PDB file of C-alpha atoms in Angstrom:
ATOM      1  CA  MET A   1      -1.636   8.025   5.500  1.00  0.00           C
ATOM      2  CA  SER A   2       0.836  10.239   4.327  1.00  0.00           C
ATOM      3  CA  LYS A   3       3.708  11.827   2.021  1.00  0.00           C
ATOM      4  CA  ALA A   4       7.345  11.785   1.775  1.00  0.00           C
ATOM      5  CA  ASN A   5       9.250  14.777   3.266  1.00  0.00           C
ATOM      6  CA  GLY A   6       8.874  18.022   1.364  1.00  0.00           C
ATOM      7  CA  ASP A   7       6.445  17.318  -0.786  1.00  0.00           C
ATOM      8  CA  ASP A   8       3.381  19.762  -0.787  1.00  0.00           C
ATOM      9  CA  ARG A   9       0.822  16.506   0.142  1.00  0.00           C
ATOM     10  CA  ASP A  10       2.979  15.609   3.310  1.00  0.00           C
ATOM     11  CA  LEU A  11      -0.031  14.642   5.827  1.00  0.00           C
ATOM     12  CA  SER A  12       2.662  14.348   8.639  1.00  0.00           C
ATOM     13  CA  LYS A  13       1.574  18.302   9.754  1.00  0.00           C
ATOM     14  CA  LYS A  14      -1.807  17.218  10.022  1.00  0.00           C
ATOM     15  CA  PHE A  15      -0.547  14.414  12.568  1.00  0.00           C
ATOM     16  CA  ASP A  16       2.055  14.152  15.297  1.00  0.00           C
ATOM     17  CA  ALA A  17       3.957  11.184  16.603  1.00  0.00           C
ATOM     18  CA  GLY A  18       1.088  10.340  19.511  1.00  0.00           C
ATOM     19  CA  ASP A  19      -1.542  10.115  17.193  1.00  0.00           C
ATOM     20  CA  GLY A  20      -0.116   7.574  14.086  1.00  0.00           C
ATOM     21  CA  VAL A  21       2.734   5.710  12.945  1.00  0.00           C
ATOM     22  CA  ARG A  22       6.247   7.472  11.947  1.00  0.00           C
ATOM     23  CA  LEU A  23       8.179   5.906   8.960  1.00  0.00           C
ATOM     24  CA  LYS A  24      11.739   5.833   7.997  1.00  0.00           C
ATOM     25  CA  ASP A  25      11.776   8.788   6.267  1.00  0.00           C
ATOM     26  CA  GLY A  26      10.009  11.104   9.473  1.00  0.00           C
ATOM     27  CA  THR A  27       6.889  10.678   7.693  1.00  0.00           C
ATOM     28  CA  VAL A  28       3.815  10.163  10.467  1.00  0.00           C
ATOM     29  CA  LEU A  29       0.571   8.462   9.080  1.00  0.00           C
ATOM     30  CA  PRO A  30      -2.667   8.117  10.844  1.00  0.00           C
ATOM     31  CA  LYS A  31      -3.278   5.107  12.388  1.00  0.00           C
ATOM     32  CA  LEU A  32      -6.321   3.845  10.268  1.00  0.00           C
ATOM     33  CA  GLY A  33      -6.701   4.044   6.732  1.00  0.00           C
ATOM     34  CA  GLN A  34      -9.266   2.429   4.568  1.00  0.00           C
ATOM     35  CA  GLY A  35      -9.473  -0.853   2.369  1.00  0.00           C
ATOM     36  CA  THR A  36     -11.490  -1.499  -0.702  1.00  0.00           C
ATOM     37  CA  TRP A  37     -10.912  -5.228  -1.442  1.00  0.00           C
ATOM     38  CA  HIS A  38     -14.803  -5.840  -3.311  1.00  0.00           C
ATOM     39  CA  MET A  39     -15.392  -2.013  -3.868  1.00  0.00           C
ATOM     40  CA  GLY A  40     -15.772  -1.613  -7.400  1.00  0.00           C
ATOM     41  CA  ASP A  41     -17.481  -4.779  -8.081  1.00  0.00           C
ATOM     42  CA  GLN A  42     -20.975  -3.813  -7.809  1.00  0.00           C
ATOM     43  CA  PRO A  43     -21.845  -1.045 -10.178  1.00  0.00           C
ATOM     44  CA  SER A  44     -25.528  -0.289  -7.790  1.00  0.00           C
ATOM     45  CA  ARG A  45     -23.289   0.386  -4.910  1.00  0.00           C
ATOM     46  CA  ARG A  46     -20.882   3.008  -7.206  1.00  0.00           C
ATOM     47  CA  LYS A  47     -22.055   5.973  -5.677  1.00  0.00           C
ATOM     48  CA  GLU A  48     -22.374   4.753  -2.085  1.00  0.00           C
ATOM     49  CA  GLU A  49     -18.885   3.386  -1.891  1.00  0.00           C
ATOM     50  CA  ILE A  50     -17.409   6.687  -3.549  1.00  0.00           C
ATOM     51  CA  ARG A  51     -19.236   8.564  -0.641  1.00  0.00           C
ATOM     52  CA  SER A  52     -17.958   6.554   2.253  1.00  0.00           C
ATOM     53  CA  LEU A  53     -14.861   6.781   0.677  1.00  0.00           C
ATOM     54  CA  ARG A  54     -14.592  10.615   0.687  1.00  0.00           C
ATOM     55  CA  LEU A  55     -16.282  10.749   4.027  1.00  0.00           C
ATOM     56  CA  GLY A  56     -13.744   8.723   5.987  1.00  0.00           C
ATOM     57  CA  VAL A  57     -10.900  10.913   4.086  1.00  0.00           C
ATOM     58  CA  GLU A  58     -12.828  14.092   5.671  1.00  0.00           C
ATOM     59  CA  LEU A  59     -12.704  11.684   9.104  1.00  0.00           C
ATOM     60  CA  GLY A  60      -9.349  11.776   9.087  1.00  0.00           C
ATOM     61  CA  MET A  61      -8.996   8.190   7.440  1.00  0.00           C
ATOM     62  CA  LYS A  62      -6.477   9.537   4.974  1.00  0.00           C
ATOM     63  CA  MET A  63      -5.028   6.066   3.656  1.00  0.00           C
ATOM     64  CA  ILE A  64      -6.569   4.662   0.813  1.00  0.00           C
ATOM     65  CA  ASP A  65      -5.550   0.809  -0.027  1.00  0.00           C
ATOM     66  CA  THR A  66      -6.180  -0.958  -3.096  1.00  0.00           C
ATOM     67  CA  ALA A  67      -4.408  -3.282  -5.926  1.00  0.00           C
ATOM     68  CA  GLU A  68      -4.556  -4.125  -9.745  1.00  0.00           C
ATOM     69  CA  MET A  69      -6.184  -7.801  -8.271  1.00  0.00           C
ATOM     70  CA  TYR A  70      -9.056  -6.115  -6.696  1.00  0.00           C
ATOM     71  CA  GLY A  71     -11.877  -6.289  -9.329  1.00  0.00           C
ATOM     72  CA  ASP A  72      -9.176  -6.284 -12.039  1.00  0.00           C
ATOM     73  CA  GLY A  73      -8.725  -2.747 -11.629  1.00  0.00           C
ATOM     74  CA  ARG A  74     -11.924  -1.908 -10.797  1.00  0.00           C
ATOM     75  CA  SER A  75     -11.419  -0.812  -7.305  1.00  0.00           C
ATOM     76  CA  GLU A  76      -8.488   1.159  -7.981  1.00  0.00           C
ATOM     77  CA  SER A  77     -11.008   3.187 -10.943  1.00  0.00           C
ATOM     78  CA  LEU A  78     -13.686   3.421  -8.145  1.00  0.00           C
ATOM     79  CA  ILE A  79     -10.475   5.336  -6.027  1.00  0.00           C
ATOM     80  CA  GLY A  80      -9.572   7.583  -9.081  1.00  0.00           C
ATOM     81  CA  GLU A  81     -13.265   8.839  -9.059  1.00  0.00           C
ATOM     82  CA  ALA A  82     -13.304   9.262  -5.936  1.00  0.00           C
ATOM     83  CA  ILE A  83     -10.239  11.232  -4.602  1.00  0.00           C
ATOM     84  CA  GLN A  84     -10.622  13.540  -7.824  1.00  0.00           C
ATOM     85  CA  GLY A  85     -10.455  16.896  -6.277  1.00  0.00           C
ATOM     86  CA  ILE A  86      -8.936  15.529  -3.148  1.00  0.00           C
ATOM     87  CA  ARG A  87      -5.172  13.639  -4.246  1.00  0.00           C
ATOM     88  CA  GLU A  88      -3.280  15.816  -2.147  1.00  0.00           C
ATOM     89  CA  GLN A  89      -5.256  14.657   1.084  1.00  0.00           C
ATOM     90  CA  VAL A  90      -4.928  11.001   0.584  1.00  0.00           C
ATOM     91  CA  PHE A  91      -2.336   8.682   0.848  1.00  0.00           C
ATOM     92  CA  LEU A  92      -2.582   5.911  -2.008  1.00  0.00           C
ATOM     93  CA  VAL A  93      -1.533   2.815  -1.630  1.00  0.00           C
ATOM     94  CA  SER A  94      -1.677   0.139  -4.318  1.00  0.00           C
ATOM     95  CA  LYS A  95      -0.061  -3.452  -5.038  1.00  0.00           C
ATOM     96  CA  VAL A  96       1.078  -5.084  -7.490  1.00  0.00           C
ATOM     97  CA  TYR A  97       0.374  -8.922  -8.920  1.00  0.00           C
ATOM     98  CA  PRO A  98       3.937 -11.235  -7.809  1.00  0.00           C
ATOM     99  CA  HIS A  99       3.674 -12.215 -11.520  1.00  0.00           C
ATOM    100  CA  HIS A 100       3.501  -8.217 -12.101  1.00  0.00           C
ATOM    101  CA  ALA A 101       6.331  -7.920 -10.335  1.00  0.00           C
ATOM    102  CA  GLY A 102       9.523  -8.955 -12.809  1.00  0.00           C
ATOM    103  CA  LEU A 103      10.904  -6.380 -14.942  1.00  0.00           C
ATOM    104  CA  LYS A 104       9.325  -7.004 -17.869  1.00  0.00           C
ATOM    105  CA  HIS A 105       6.215  -6.266 -16.372  1.00  0.00           C
ATOM    106  CA  ILE A 106       6.525  -3.944 -12.967  1.00  0.00           C
ATOM    107  CA  ALA A 107       6.727  -0.526 -15.016  1.00  0.00           C
ATOM    108  CA  ARG A 108       2.993  -1.458 -17.007  1.00  0.00           C
ATOM    109  CA  SER A 109       1.683  -2.713 -14.383  1.00  0.00           C
ATOM    110  CA  CYS A 110       2.331   0.910 -12.601  1.00  0.00           C
ATOM    111  CA  ASP A 111       1.350   2.429 -14.980  1.00  0.00           C
ATOM    112  CA  ASN A 112      -2.014   1.025 -15.145  1.00  0.00           C
ATOM    113  CA  SER A 113      -2.453   1.877 -11.833  1.00  0.00           C
ATOM    114  CA  LEU A 114      -1.745   5.274 -12.006  1.00  0.00           C
ATOM    115  CA  LYS A 115      -3.890   5.451 -14.761  1.00  0.00           C
ATOM    116  CA  ARG A 116      -6.955   3.853 -13.130  1.00  0.00           C
ATOM    117  CA  LEU A 117      -6.657   5.584 -10.020  1.00  0.00           C
ATOM    118  CA  GLY A 118      -6.392   8.856 -12.090  1.00  0.00           C
ATOM    119  CA  THR A 119      -2.558  10.374 -10.619  1.00  0.00           C
ATOM    120  CA  ASP A 120       0.951  10.561 -11.453  1.00  0.00           C
ATOM    121  CA  SER A 121       2.076   8.824  -8.304  1.00  0.00           C
ATOM    122  CA  LEU A 122       1.603   5.883  -5.970  1.00  0.00           C
ATOM    123  CA  ASP A 123       2.530   7.057  -1.916  1.00  0.00           C
ATOM    124  CA  PHE A 124       3.455   2.953  -1.670  1.00  0.00           C
ATOM    125  CA  TYR A 125       3.508   0.515  -4.061  1.00  0.00           C
ATOM    126  CA  LEU A 126       3.427  -2.990  -2.717  1.00  0.00           C
ATOM    127  CA  LEU A 127       4.299  -6.366  -3.616  1.00  0.00           C
ATOM    128  CA  HIS A 128       0.961  -8.434  -3.171  1.00  0.00           C
ATOM    129  CA  TRP A 129       2.590 -11.577  -2.196  1.00  0.00           C
ATOM    130  CA  ARG A 130       5.951 -13.230  -3.054  1.00  0.00           C
ATOM    131  CA  GLY A 131       5.324 -14.906  -6.345  1.00  0.00           C
ATOM    132  CA  ASN A 132       8.223 -16.906  -8.131  1.00  0.00           C
ATOM    133  CA  VAL A 133      10.073 -13.441  -9.735  1.00  0.00           C
ATOM    134  CA  PRO A 134      12.973 -13.391  -7.279  1.00  0.00           C
ATOM    135  CA  LEU A 135      12.800 -10.483  -4.453  1.00  0.00           C
ATOM    136  CA  GLY A 136      15.951  -9.111  -5.579  1.00  0.00           C
ATOM    137  CA  GLU A 137      14.545  -8.175  -9.032  1.00  0.00           C
ATOM    138  CA  THR A 138      11.046  -6.878  -7.646  1.00  0.00           C
ATOM    139  CA  ILE A 139      13.019  -4.196  -5.496  1.00  0.00           C
ATOM    140  CA  GLU A 140      15.260  -3.761  -8.884  1.00  0.00           C
ATOM    141  CA  GLY A 141      12.340  -2.486 -10.052  1.00  0.00           C
ATOM    142  CA  MET A 142      10.519  -0.737  -7.401  1.00  0.00           C
ATOM    143  CA  GLU A 143      13.590   1.313  -6.927  1.00  0.00           C
ATOM    144  CA  ARG A 144      13.511   2.323 -10.609  1.00  0.00           C
ATOM    145  CA  LEU A 145       9.904   3.528 -10.161  1.00  0.00           C
ATOM    146  CA  LYS A 146      11.178   5.687  -7.015  1.00  0.00           C
ATOM    147  CA  GLU A 147      13.833   7.088  -9.686  1.00  0.00           C
ATOM    148  CA  ALA A 148      11.175   7.646 -12.086  1.00  0.00           C
ATOM    149  CA  GLY A 149       8.809   9.777  -9.660  1.00  0.00           C
ATOM    150  CA  LYS A 150       6.195   7.213 -10.510  1.00  0.00           C
ATOM    151  CA  ILE A 151       6.227   5.948  -6.505  1.00  0.00           C
ATOM    152  CA  ARG A 152       7.200   7.771  -3.337  1.00  0.00           C
ATOM    153  CA  ARG A 153       7.748   4.836  -1.177  1.00  0.00           C
ATOM    154  CA  TRP A 154       7.696   0.977  -1.596  1.00  0.00           C
ATOM    155  CA  GLY A 155       6.829  -2.501   0.463  1.00  0.00           C
ATOM    156  CA  VAL A 156       5.550  -5.781   1.011  1.00  0.00           C
ATOM    157  CA  SER A 157       2.737  -8.029   1.805  1.00  0.00           C
ATOM    158  CA  ASN A 158       2.213 -11.447   2.882  1.00  0.00           C
ATOM    159  CA  LEU A 159       5.910 -11.669   3.412  1.00  0.00           C
ATOM    160  CA  ASP A 160       6.718 -14.108   6.379  1.00  0.00           C
ATOM    161  CA  THR A 161       9.303 -13.892   9.156  1.00  0.00           C
ATOM    162  CA  ARG A 162      12.457 -15.789   6.505  1.00  0.00           C
ATOM    163  CA  ASP A 163      10.934 -13.559   3.285  1.00  0.00           C
ATOM    164  CA  MET A 164      11.280 -10.835   4.967  1.00  0.00           C
ATOM    165  CA  LYS A 165      15.320 -11.396   6.342  1.00  0.00           C
ATOM    166  CA  GLU A 166      15.905 -12.486   2.953  1.00  0.00           C
ATOM    167  CA  LEU A 167      14.656  -9.059   1.801  1.00  0.00           C
ATOM    168  CA  LEU A 168      16.494  -7.097   4.027  1.00  0.00           C
ATOM    169  CA  SER A 169      19.777  -9.130   3.233  1.00  0.00           C
ATOM    170  CA  LEU A 170      19.384  -8.420  -0.584  1.00  0.00           C
ATOM    171  CA  GLU A 171      20.625  -4.590  -2.189  1.00  0.00           C
ATOM    172  CA  ASN A 172      18.159  -2.105  -1.563  1.00  0.00           C
ATOM    173  CA  GLY A 173      15.821  -4.789   0.644  1.00  0.00           C
ATOM    174  CA  THR A 174      16.357  -2.052   3.873  1.00  0.00           C
ATOM    175  CA  GLU A 175      14.440   0.795   1.568  1.00  0.00           C
ATOM    176  CA  CYS A 176      11.346  -1.891   2.255  1.00  0.00           C
ATOM    177  CA  ALA A 177       9.009   0.914   3.816  1.00  0.00           C
ATOM    178  CA  VAL A 178       6.048  -1.321   5.442  1.00  0.00           C
ATOM    179  CA  ASN A 179       4.874  -5.142   5.209  1.00  0.00           C
ATOM    180  CA  GLN A 180       1.101  -5.252   4.931  1.00  0.00           C
ATOM    181  CA  VAL A 181      -0.596  -8.517   6.366  1.00  0.00           C
ATOM    182  CA  LEU A 182      -3.636 -10.521   8.093  1.00  0.00           C
ATOM    183  CA  TYR A 183      -3.510  -9.556  11.942  1.00  0.00           C
ATOM    184  CA  HIS A 184      -6.604  -9.184  14.055  1.00  0.00           C
ATOM    185  CA  LEU A 185      -7.685 -10.882  17.368  1.00  0.00           C
ATOM    186  CA  GLY A 186      -8.647 -14.400  15.958  1.00  0.00           C
ATOM    187  CA  SER A 187      -5.480 -14.144  13.868  1.00  0.00           C
ATOM    188  CA  ARG A 188      -2.645 -13.244  15.858  1.00  0.00           C
ATOM    189  CA  GLY A 189      -0.018 -15.244  14.929  1.00  0.00           C
ATOM    190  CA  ILE A 190       2.441 -12.294  13.655  1.00  0.00           C
ATOM    191  CA  GLU A 191       3.288 -11.655  17.386  1.00  0.00           C
ATOM    192  CA  PHE A 192       5.833 -14.899  17.706  1.00  0.00           C
ATOM    193  CA  ASP A 193       8.172 -13.561  15.790  1.00  0.00           C
ATOM    194  CA  LEU A 194       7.459 -11.444  12.886  1.00  0.00           C
ATOM    195  CA  LEU A 195       6.163  -8.411  14.502  1.00  0.00           C
ATOM    196  CA  PRO A 196       9.208  -8.258  16.346  1.00  0.00           C
ATOM    197  CA  HIS A 197      11.482  -8.556  14.132  1.00  0.00           C
ATOM    198  CA  ALA A 198      10.028  -5.573  11.604  1.00  0.00           C
ATOM    199  CA  GLN A 199       9.830  -3.829  15.054  1.00  0.00           C
ATOM    200  CA  ASN A 200      13.917  -4.538  15.357  1.00  0.00           C
ATOM    201  CA  ASN A 201      13.798  -3.216  11.529  1.00  0.00           C
ATOM    202  CA  GLY A 202      11.759  -0.342  11.975  1.00  0.00           C
ATOM    203  CA  ILE A 203       9.598  -1.515   9.378  1.00  0.00           C
ATOM    204  CA  PRO A 204       5.899  -0.803  10.517  1.00  0.00           C
ATOM    205  CA  VAL A 205       3.124  -3.537  10.278  1.00  0.00           C
ATOM    206  CA  MET A 206       0.155  -2.943   8.596  1.00  0.00           C
ATOM    207  CA  ALA A 207      -2.922  -4.928   9.437  1.00  0.00           C
ATOM    208  CA  TYR A 208      -5.859  -6.237   6.614  1.00  0.00           C
ATOM    209  CA  CYS A 209      -8.764  -7.643   7.664  1.00  0.00           C
ATOM    210  CA  PRO A 210      -8.765  -5.990  11.454  1.00  0.00           C
ATOM    211  CA  LEU A 211     -11.731  -6.326  12.166  1.00  0.00           C
ATOM    212  CA  ALA A 212     -11.414 -10.408  10.774  1.00  0.00           C
ATOM    213  CA  GLN A 213     -13.571  -9.459   7.460  1.00  0.00           C
TER     214      GLN A 213
END
């Protein structure tokens, strides 16, 4: 994926609207990215996984998606090694645990992810799924991270239509830039209401497990 307007790492210069997905801020992202669930779990595969990620970037899959949950941070550490020297080419996405998404913990979780990834900012920071922390509190935490320059955009993952309606009704809820959800040929439930709702509100949907694995 891409970078915010006015930043030296704006990948939108490499893609036009016909080639990718346009975010609310005008950034155009490649349609395909790289997921990293289970990456970093097997030390014997570390070099192979790093080569795969770097090759993916070379082939145009600039977005790399991870989460603090993946391998308890091992995925982020692997990516941090893989993007050394090419960080400016990568649109970096990570996700925060729901129980870390309150004001007491979100900044620390973000800092830990940044440290493991070896970068000073994330292009996207997502709420991994909805937990017990009020959405309004998570939004406030995300906006504080934006103000601090630690993230450029924030979004959510695994939120259904009812959740998204609530989110968008809250202060700064319309700053949500993406919803990452399960979507593939064998799981098309989002087409009934979630996908149309997202399209009507200008929120791109990021599909995970698009090949059903």
